[in-house]
Every structure is written in structure tokens, then in C-alpha cells.
Short mmCIF file of C-alpha atoms in Angstrom, two decimals:
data_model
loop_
_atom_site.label_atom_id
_atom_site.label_comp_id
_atom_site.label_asym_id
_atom_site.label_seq_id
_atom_site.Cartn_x
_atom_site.Cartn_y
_atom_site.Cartn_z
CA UNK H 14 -29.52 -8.10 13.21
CA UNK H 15 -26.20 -5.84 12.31
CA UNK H 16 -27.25 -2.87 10.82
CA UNK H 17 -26.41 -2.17 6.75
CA UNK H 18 -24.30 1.02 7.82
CA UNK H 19 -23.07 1.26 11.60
CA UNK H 20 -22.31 4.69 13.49
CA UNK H 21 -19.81 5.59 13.50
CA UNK H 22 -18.66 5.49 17.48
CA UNK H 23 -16.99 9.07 17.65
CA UNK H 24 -21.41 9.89 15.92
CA UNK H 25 -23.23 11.00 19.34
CA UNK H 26 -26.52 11.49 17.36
CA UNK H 27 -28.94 8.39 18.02
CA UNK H 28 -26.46 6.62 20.10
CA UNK H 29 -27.32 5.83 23.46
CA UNK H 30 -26.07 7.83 26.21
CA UNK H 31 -24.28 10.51 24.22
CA UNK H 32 -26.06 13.58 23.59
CA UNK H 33 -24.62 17.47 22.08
CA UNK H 34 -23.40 17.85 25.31
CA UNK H 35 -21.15 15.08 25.13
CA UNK H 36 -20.52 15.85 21.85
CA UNK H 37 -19.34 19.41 22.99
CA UNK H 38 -17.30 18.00 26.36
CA UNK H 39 -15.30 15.82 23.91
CA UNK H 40 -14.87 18.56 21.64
CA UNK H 41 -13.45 20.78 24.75
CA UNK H 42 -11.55 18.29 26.39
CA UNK H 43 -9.65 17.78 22.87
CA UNK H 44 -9.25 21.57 22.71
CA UNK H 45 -7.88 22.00 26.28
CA UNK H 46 -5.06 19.18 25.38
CA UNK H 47 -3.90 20.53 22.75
CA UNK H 48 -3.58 24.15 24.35
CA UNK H 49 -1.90 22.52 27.41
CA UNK H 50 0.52 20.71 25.21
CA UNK H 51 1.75 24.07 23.26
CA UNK H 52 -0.15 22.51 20.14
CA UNK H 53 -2.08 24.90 17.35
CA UNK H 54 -5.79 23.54 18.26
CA UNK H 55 -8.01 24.65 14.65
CA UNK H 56 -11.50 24.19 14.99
CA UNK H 57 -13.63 24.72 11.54
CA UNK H 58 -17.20 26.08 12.23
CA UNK H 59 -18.39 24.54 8.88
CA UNK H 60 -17.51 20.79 9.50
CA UNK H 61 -19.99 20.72 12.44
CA UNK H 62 -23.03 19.49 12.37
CA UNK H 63 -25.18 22.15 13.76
CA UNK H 64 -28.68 20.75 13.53
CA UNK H 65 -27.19 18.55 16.03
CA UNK H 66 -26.59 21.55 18.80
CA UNK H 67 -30.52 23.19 17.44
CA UNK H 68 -30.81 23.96 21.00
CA UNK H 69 -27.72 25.95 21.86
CA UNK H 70 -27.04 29.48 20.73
CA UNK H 71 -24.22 30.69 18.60
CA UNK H 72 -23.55 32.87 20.94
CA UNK H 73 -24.22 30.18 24.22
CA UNK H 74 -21.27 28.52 22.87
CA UNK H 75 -18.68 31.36 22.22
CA UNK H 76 -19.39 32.25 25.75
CA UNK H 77 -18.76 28.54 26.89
CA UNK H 78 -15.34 28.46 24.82
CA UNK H 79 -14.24 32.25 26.02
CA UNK H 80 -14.73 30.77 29.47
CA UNK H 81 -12.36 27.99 29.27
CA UNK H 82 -9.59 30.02 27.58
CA UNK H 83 -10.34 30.02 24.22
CA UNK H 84 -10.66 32.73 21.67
CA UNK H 85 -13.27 32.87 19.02
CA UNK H 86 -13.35 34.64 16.27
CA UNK H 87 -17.31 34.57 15.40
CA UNK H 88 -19.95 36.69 14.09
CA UNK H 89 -22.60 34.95 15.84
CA UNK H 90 -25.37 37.34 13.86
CA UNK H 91 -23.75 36.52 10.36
CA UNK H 92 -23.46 32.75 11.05
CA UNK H 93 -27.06 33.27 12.25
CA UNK H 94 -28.36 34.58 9.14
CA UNK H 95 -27.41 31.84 7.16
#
């Protein structure tokens, strides 16, 4: 039986083998691209879904994206407050 409303296949929540991990891989790899190509690469905290990444720290994933090259501009305890 087709379901009423399919996932979308970029979703990674309640799709087999894809996790926030993979989620956050994709997310990289699409970042690192666009660097390497001399593109503007804009990512906009508020269109994630971040009950999806309840596990990983604000601050767990500036870290992550300062170590592959990227600069943040966070307030991890504001963002946490909310």
C-alpha cells in the first residue's frame, strides 16, 4: 500500500538507513562544494529542523563546521535559551 503523503527522499527522519548524521554529512559535503567552487554557501539556522539533531550540541556542531573550514557566526547560549 503507497502511503497518502510520501517522504520526501532528501527527509532522513524515519527513512531507513539515513540518520542526523547523514543528514549533517550531506549538509557538509554541499557546504564544502560550494566553498571549493568560489560560491557564497548561506546556511539559515532557522530552516533546520533541530528536534531532528536532539542529541548534538549547539556547540558540538560549530566545532564540527570550524573544523572543516567554516566560520560560524553563533551564540550557541542564546540559540540555547530559546
Amino acid at each position: 500500500m503507497d502511503p497518502i503523503y510520501p517522504l520526501h527522499p532528501k527527509q532522513h527522519a524515519y527513512q531507513k538507513r539515513k540518520f542526523s548524521e547523514t543528514a549533517l554529512l550531506e549538509l557538509t559535503d554541499r557546504i564544502e562544494s560550494a566553498l571549493e567552487d568560489k560560491q557564497i554557501a548561506l546556511l539559515i539556522y532557522a530552516i533546520l529542523d533541530i528536534e531532528a539533531f536532539d542529541n548534538v550540541t549547539i556547540d558540538a556542531l560549530s566545532k564540527g563546521l570550524t573544523k572543516q573550514h567554516v566560520r560560524t557566526h553563533t551564540n550557541s547560549k542564546e540559540l540555547q535559551n530559546n
